XYZ file of C-alpha atoms in Angstrom:
454
model
C -3.499 5.002 -32.947
C -3.206 2.827 -36.024
C 0.030 1.425 -34.713
C -1.790 0.020 -31.683
C -4.248 -1.880 -33.863
C -1.398 -3.057 -36.069
C 0.712 -4.302 -33.167
C -2.335 -5.926 -31.587
C -3.009 -7.828 -34.789
C 0.570 -9.057 -34.811
C 0.292 -10.086 -31.192
C -3.003 -11.895 -31.708
C -1.374 -14.028 -34.391
C 1.053 -15.345 -31.798
C -0.594 -18.196 -29.912
C 2.255 -18.193 -27.414
C 1.724 -14.524 -26.537
C -2.041 -14.929 -26.217
C -1.651 -18.031 -24.083
C 0.852 -16.265 -21.837
C -1.382 -13.239 -21.298
C -4.433 -15.415 -20.671
C -2.529 -17.544 -18.182
C -1.242 -14.458 -16.356
C -4.779 -13.052 -16.136
C -6.022 -16.361 -14.721
C -3.168 -16.576 -12.203
C -3.692 -12.997 -11.059
C -7.429 -13.606 -10.684
C -6.790 -16.808 -8.703
C -4.299 -14.991 -6.471
C -6.761 -12.186 -5.755
C -9.576 -14.657 -5.087
C -7.302 -16.733 -2.858
C -6.330 -13.626 -0.893
C -9.942 -12.500 -0.537
C -11.009 -15.949 0.658
C -8.202 -16.035 3.212
C -9.101 -12.563 4.505
C -12.770 -13.563 4.676
C -11.806 -16.717 6.575
C -9.793 -14.667 9.057
C -12.655 -12.196 9.512
C -15.086 -15.066 10.109
C -12.667 -16.606 12.619
C -12.420 -13.319 14.507
C -16.215 -12.875 14.504
C -16.741 -16.473 15.652
C -14.200 -16.131 18.454
C -15.810 -12.904 19.618
C -19.103 -14.767 20.041
C -17.422 -17.678 21.822
C -15.577 -15.221 24.047
C -18.842 -13.684 25.220
C -20.285 -17.126 25.982
C -17.152 -18.139 27.905
C -17.132 -14.915 29.913
C -20.773 -15.448 30.861
C -20.010 -19.004 32.024
C -16.942 -17.933 33.987
C -18.814 -15.070 35.619
C -21.231 -17.576 37.117
C -18.447 -19.954 38.131
C -15.769 -17.718 39.623
C -17.599 -14.824 41.244
C -19.647 -16.717 43.816
C -16.628 -17.167 46.050
C -15.533 -13.550 45.672
C -12.023 -14.699 44.700
C -10.364 -12.316 42.228
C -7.314 -14.566 41.875
C -9.309 -17.485 40.488
C -11.224 -15.210 38.131
C -7.982 -13.727 36.823
C -6.353 -17.151 36.480
C -9.106 -18.921 34.588
C -10.396 -16.071 32.450
C -8.987 -15.883 28.946
C -9.408 -12.639 27.048
C -9.544 -12.603 23.293
C -7.351 -10.232 21.290
C -7.352 -9.955 17.537
C -5.755 -8.127 14.665
C -8.346 -7.630 11.929
C -7.034 -7.652 8.328
C -6.808 -4.338 6.530
C -8.841 -3.727 3.340
C -5.639 -4.259 1.321
C -4.495 -7.420 3.106
C -5.939 -9.697 0.418
C -3.194 -8.557 -1.974
C -0.216 -9.294 0.278
C -0.886 -11.538 3.290
C 2.677 -11.300 4.631
C 3.006 -12.339 8.257
C -0.725 -12.930 8.602
C -0.025 -16.321 7.056
C 2.597 -17.218 9.687
C 2.007 -15.173 12.849
C -1.167 -15.375 14.964
C -3.840 -12.779 14.246
C -5.889 -14.007 17.212
C -4.424 -14.574 20.670
C -6.137 -15.335 23.957
C -4.285 -14.015 26.996
C -4.655 -14.193 30.748
C -3.406 -11.949 33.548
C -0.421 -14.288 34.030
C 3.094 -13.657 32.733
C 2.760 -12.188 29.261
C 5.955 -12.945 27.359
C 5.393 -16.711 27.220
C 1.958 -16.031 25.775
C 3.313 -13.642 23.143
C 6.307 -15.604 21.919
C 4.987 -19.067 21.303
C 5.573 -18.303 17.587
C 8.360 -16.540 15.727
C 8.493 -13.251 13.849
C 10.536 -12.775 10.707
C 10.796 -10.564 7.684
C 8.427 -11.842 4.982
C 10.142 -9.662 2.368
C 13.173 -11.940 2.440
C 11.295 -15.206 2.432
C 11.598 -17.030 -0.855
C 8.070 -18.147 -1.519
C 5.039 -17.591 0.599
C 1.325 -17.962 0.111
C -0.041 -17.661 -3.410
C -1.269 -14.065 -3.343
C -1.013 -11.050 -5.643
C 2.402 -10.114 -4.221
C 3.687 -13.589 -5.148
C 2.326 -13.347 -8.711
C 3.755 -9.854 -9.178
C 7.216 -10.527 -7.741
C 7.933 -14.027 -9.049
C 5.642 -14.745 -12.009
C 5.038 -11.430 -13.777
C 8.733 -11.005 -14.793
C 8.679 -14.459 -16.388
C 5.690 -13.548 -18.558
C 7.295 -10.239 -19.488
C 10.485 -12.068 -20.455
C 8.470 -14.514 -22.589
C 6.887 -11.598 -24.470
C 10.021 -9.499 -24.959
C 13.071 -11.747 -25.178
C 12.918 -12.100 -29.004
C 11.661 -8.596 -29.712
C 14.586 -7.938 -32.100
C 16.156 -11.364 -32.553
C 12.855 -12.777 -33.816
C 12.763 -10.184 -36.605
C 16.416 -10.799 -37.360
C 15.887 -14.552 -37.541
C 12.968 -14.147 -39.965
C 14.982 -11.760 -42.148
C 12.638 -8.772 -41.639
C 14.896 -6.646 -39.464
C 16.552 -4.630 -42.270
C 13.185 -3.961 -43.908
C 11.622 -2.855 -40.645
C 14.456 -0.464 -39.856
C 14.242 1.034 -43.322
C 10.573 1.927 -42.913
C 9.536 5.484 -41.893
C 9.047 5.817 -38.153
C 11.032 2.660 -37.426
C 14.071 2.453 -35.155
C 13.739 3.149 -31.445
C 10.059 4.040 -31.723
C 9.212 0.662 -33.218
C 10.744 -1.338 -30.352
C 9.338 1.012 -27.728
C 5.843 0.741 -29.168
C 5.985 -3.039 -29.227
C 7.547 -3.349 -25.801
C 5.212 -0.715 -24.370
C 2.106 -2.419 -25.711
C 3.139 -5.833 -24.391
C 4.077 -4.372 -21.011
C 0.736 -2.551 -20.862
C -1.081 -5.824 -21.574
C 0.861 -7.544 -18.795
C -0.013 -4.642 -16.492
C -3.674 -4.988 -17.451
C -3.723 -8.732 -16.841
C -2.209 -8.166 -13.403
C -4.361 -5.294 -12.184
C -7.780 -6.099 -13.682
C -8.501 -8.704 -10.962
C -7.176 -6.237 -8.370
C -9.527 -3.513 -9.611
C -12.403 -6.004 -9.503
C -11.595 -7.218 -5.990
C -10.789 -3.869 -4.384
C -14.401 -2.555 -4.102
C -15.572 -5.811 -2.518
C -12.763 -5.571 0.047
C -13.328 -1.897 0.819
C -9.884 -0.850 -0.406
C -9.429 2.916 -0.379
C -8.608 4.723 -3.624
C -5.292 5.930 -2.186
C -4.224 2.396 -1.227
C -5.267 1.109 -4.643
C -3.225 3.849 -6.283
C -0.150 2.800 -4.303
C -0.601 -0.817 -5.421
C -0.919 0.257 -9.072
C 2.193 2.442 -8.794
C 4.172 -0.414 -7.234
C 3.059 -2.715 -10.052
C 3.914 -0.146 -12.717
C 7.342 0.559 -11.222
C 8.224 -3.132 -11.030
C 7.088 -3.816 -14.606
C 8.977 -0.743 -15.829
C 12.161 -2.166 -14.341
C 11.726 -5.556 -15.978
C 10.678 -3.988 -19.285
C 13.815 -1.862 -19.285
C 15.955 -4.870 -18.445
C 14.294 -6.913 -21.213
C 14.900 -4.086 -23.704
C 18.570 -3.900 -22.748
C 19.025 -7.616 -23.383
C 16.612 -8.055 -26.302
C 18.123 -5.205 -28.363
C 21.623 -6.682 -28.237
C 22.913 -8.823 -31.075
C 22.428 -12.120 -29.282
C 20.214 -14.938 -30.438
C 16.742 -15.508 -29.020
C 18.003 -18.420 -26.927
C 20.880 -16.364 -25.534
C 18.520 -13.493 -24.697
C 16.114 -15.824 -22.936
C 18.935 -17.413 -20.935
C 20.337 -14.011 -19.948
C 16.947 -12.716 -18.817
C 16.169 -15.903 -16.913
C 19.529 -15.544 -15.213
C 18.659 -11.966 -14.196
C 15.316 -13.186 -12.849
C 16.941 -15.937 -10.789
C 19.604 -13.593 -9.407
C 17.261 -10.709 -8.558
C 14.311 -12.647 -7.177
C 15.877 -15.789 -5.676
C 19.644 -15.797 -5.237
C 20.363 -12.278 -3.969
C 17.390 -12.179 -1.530
C 18.499 -15.548 -0.158
C 22.088 -14.368 0.265
C 20.874 -11.098 1.796
C 18.761 -13.049 4.256
C 21.757 -15.165 5.250
C 24.006 -12.114 5.617
C 21.388 -10.268 7.691
C 20.944 -13.291 9.945
C 24.686 -13.301 10.680
C 25.157 -9.529 10.836
C 22.124 -8.879 13.058
C 21.755 -11.942 15.296
C 18.371 -12.216 16.964
C 17.474 -14.632 19.721
C 14.522 -16.838 18.937
C 11.185 -15.916 20.477
C 10.920 -19.372 21.961
C 14.098 -18.637 23.952
C 12.323 -15.658 25.517
C 9.394 -17.865 26.377
C 11.663 -20.468 28.009
C 13.670 -17.831 29.924
C 10.501 -16.238 31.233
C 8.976 -19.576 32.201
C 12.185 -20.613 33.928
C 12.081 -17.440 36.023
C 8.420 -18.035 36.879
C 8.832 -21.694 37.756
C 11.944 -20.948 39.812
C 9.881 -18.697 42.070
C 8.072 -21.733 43.503
C 11.360 -22.772 45.147
C 12.038 -19.355 46.693
C 10.684 -18.028 50.008
C 7.487 -16.042 49.228
C 8.731 -13.156 51.387
C 11.852 -12.812 49.216
C 9.722 -12.723 46.072
C 7.410 -10.088 47.545
C 10.336 -7.953 48.682
C 11.756 -8.046 45.157
C 8.339 -7.162 43.738
C 7.893 -4.218 46.147
C 11.189 -2.663 44.973
C 9.695 -1.939 41.558
C 6.070 -1.664 42.691
C 6.194 0.198 46.028
C 2.533 1.206 45.776
C 1.593 -2.293 47.050
C 4.126 -2.470 49.910
C 1.794 -1.168 52.603
C -1.011 -3.606 51.874
C -1.920 -6.511 54.148
C 0.986 -8.856 54.974
C 1.378 -12.128 53.162
C -0.394 -14.919 55.093
C 1.068 -18.385 55.506
C 0.436 -20.748 52.646
C -0.592 -19.905 49.116
C -1.889 -16.451 48.255
C -2.803 -15.107 44.844
C -0.915 -11.838 45.250
C 2.331 -13.764 45.697
C 1.477 -15.847 42.636
C 0.789 -12.814 40.415
C 3.795 -10.980 41.833
C 6.210 -13.674 40.645
C 4.373 -13.868 37.322
C 5.108 -10.173 36.760
C 8.666 -10.576 38.006
C 9.075 -13.294 35.373
C 8.092 -10.787 32.696
C 10.398 -8.155 34.119
C 13.330 -10.581 34.244
C 12.896 -11.255 30.520
C 12.398 -7.569 29.638
C 16.040 -6.931 28.528
C 15.937 -9.992 26.271
C 12.578 -8.915 24.883
C 13.926 -5.428 24.128
C 17.009 -6.907 22.428
C 14.810 -9.306 20.445
C 12.588 -6.506 19.165
C 15.547 -4.217 18.448
C 17.130 -7.002 16.400
C 13.946 -7.636 14.446
C 13.475 -3.931 13.750
C 17.126 -3.586 12.713
C 16.611 -6.393 10.205
C 13.440 -4.673 9.045
C 15.332 -1.420 8.442
C 18.041 -3.218 6.484
C 15.360 -5.019 4.508
C 13.852 -1.665 3.520
C 17.311 -0.490 2.421
C 17.794 -3.673 0.399
C 14.565 -2.821 -1.368
C 16.468 0.017 -3.070
C 18.733 -2.606 -4.702
C 16.563 -5.721 -4.940
C 13.311 -4.883 -6.738
C 11.476 -7.996 -5.533
C 12.271 -7.151 -1.918
C 11.209 -3.540 -2.529
C 7.869 -4.629 -4.003
C 7.094 -6.948 -1.102
C 8.147 -4.352 1.465
C 5.870 -1.756 -0.162
C 2.879 -4.086 -0.549
C 3.196 -5.567 2.941
C 3.454 -2.091 4.482
C 0.445 -0.852 2.529
C -1.477 -4.003 3.487
C -0.340 -3.705 7.137
C 0.854 -7.308 7.120
C 4.596 -6.851 7.755
C 6.748 -7.194 10.853
C 5.945 -3.644 11.939
C 2.237 -4.493 11.955
C 2.864 -7.706 13.914
C 4.895 -5.871 16.580
C 2.202 -3.178 16.786
C -0.345 -5.938 17.486
C 1.897 -7.282 20.260
C 2.152 -3.759 21.691
C -1.649 -3.515 21.818
C -1.794 -6.877 23.599
C 0.836 -5.699 26.108
C -1.111 -2.487 26.746
C -4.308 -4.491 27.298
C -2.473 -6.942 29.560
C -1.164 -4.033 31.651
C -4.745 -2.803 32.075
C -5.765 -6.299 33.209
C -3.081 -6.310 35.903
C -4.017 -2.796 36.988
C -7.634 -3.944 37.246
C -7.011 -7.090 39.322
C -4.205 -5.948 41.638
C -6.409 -3.776 43.924
C -8.627 -6.821 44.554
C -5.649 -9.139 45.131
C -3.440 -6.935 47.289
C -6.269 -5.394 49.342
C -8.223 -8.659 49.688
C -11.329 -7.074 48.185
C -14.243 -9.402 47.448
C -14.729 -9.901 43.707
C -18.373 -9.955 42.590
C -20.350 -10.266 39.345
C -20.332 -6.510 38.771
C -16.565 -6.455 39.168
C -16.244 -9.312 36.677
C -18.402 -7.413 34.159
C -16.220 -4.302 34.482
C -13.027 -6.065 33.371
C -11.060 -4.298 30.602
C -11.865 -5.262 27.047
C -9.397 -5.431 24.194
C -9.696 -2.733 21.536
C -8.279 -3.441 18.072
C -6.362 -0.827 16.155
C -8.346 1.684 14.145
C -5.327 3.362 12.588
C -5.095 3.196 8.773
C -2.090 1.515 7.223
C 0.993 3.666 6.766
C 1.750 4.743 3.190
C 5.059 3.107 2.081
C 6.528 6.290 0.604
C 10.178 5.276 1.016
C 9.736 1.848 -0.580
C 7.576 3.290 -3.357
C 10.072 6.041 -4.145
C 12.951 3.563 -4.292
C 11.056 1.238 -6.593
C 9.934 4.017 -8.958
C 13.443 5.472 -9.185
C 14.927 2.034 -9.827
C 12.296 1.272 -12.463
C 12.749 4.655 -14.163
C 16.554 4.280 -14.244
C 16.504 0.782 -15.778
C 13.743 1.745 -18.198
C 15.803 4.758 -19.353
C 18.721 2.426 -20.062
C 16.367 0.165 -22.006
C 15.046 3.095 -24.055
C 18.591 4.106 -24.855
C 19.478 0.548 -25.877
C 16.440 0.392 -28.180
C 17.873 3.252 -30.225
C 21.073 1.345 -31.010
C 19.580 -1.562 -32.961
C 21.316 -1.897 -36.334
C 20.730 -4.349 -39.194
C 24.399 -5.222 -39.209
C 23.966 -6.596 -35.710
C 22.429 -9.680 -37.268
């Protein structure tokens, strides 16, 4: 391994290379710390809200059960739901930075409560929170370019290229050793903070292995691309410009264009439109005869048809019936909205086979359970809990059963997901194949360096 010590000595003499590696290590450490602090803040928020929820339920139990009115208890009682971060979330926060991870819901119409925010594909967003995924996708290629762009042209400029190529063991092996060592140092600077932070976050070995493979595949791609450009006969400035152009195209321009094309090819109504449509249906029910609303409700819920007739004036069962009808009226739009989002998600995964930055984010966000799929799964758990709330309250409302403290205490409680994050095999395979293919081209290019090229 004498060549390693020799190349390290050469690298240490370069203040620029040392500064770049040190800066990358600091940025990676800051990104990991920032992600861990954000995850800790979210966990503390969830724990604090759980405590507040218990206090609020105790206060409401005293307030709304004395009269035996289930409708008031259902109307005024908020139930906390939450989506706890996974042990890998600190590396790629994804939608957890934009979509709610805590939501309080009532037994009223659900869709307006779910769609007060928007869902989108974080893989196609240009720049998000400063986390490990950001450092890997956008910053790591720049450091790799800075270390490799003058791999050959620097030797040619100093007049040492012919001598180097004439030495035993030179040629392709020389450039591969140098490029490999510098890429390995970049890999080390990136993953050392990850390896330090993973035990504190409870990250499983398998998840950590996926993150390391994603990092290695992405760096292999950029190393191969740098070798292809750096071993040509261009000057150092021309190589740097060409590599910077590749970085801009692959990480900024093409993802932006892909996002614009996807938005036009797969149009998706905004979530706020669903909220407004559902609220319009609910508010419109106040102007309709209650009997007409109940008849419409009984068509889809015949199990409540033979209950006591609707009295004159306001009654909670009429109120909750038109709340549910509001949800059902928006159901086709909700289904189309989710289908559109999932279609964009599928196309995003396919784009990851062509755009390495998109592939890396898709893989990390899936492993961290912070992507659109995770957000929709959280909404599904809220919808399932909300359905249990309705099923709990309806017998009291439609049968005019007195609602007491014991009934209040037996309300359903939200259960968070306990399923581990799905392994992003497809995204990982695409990234590794892409990295291996470009790296093979770079290895081939390294064998074609000739002194006459200078």
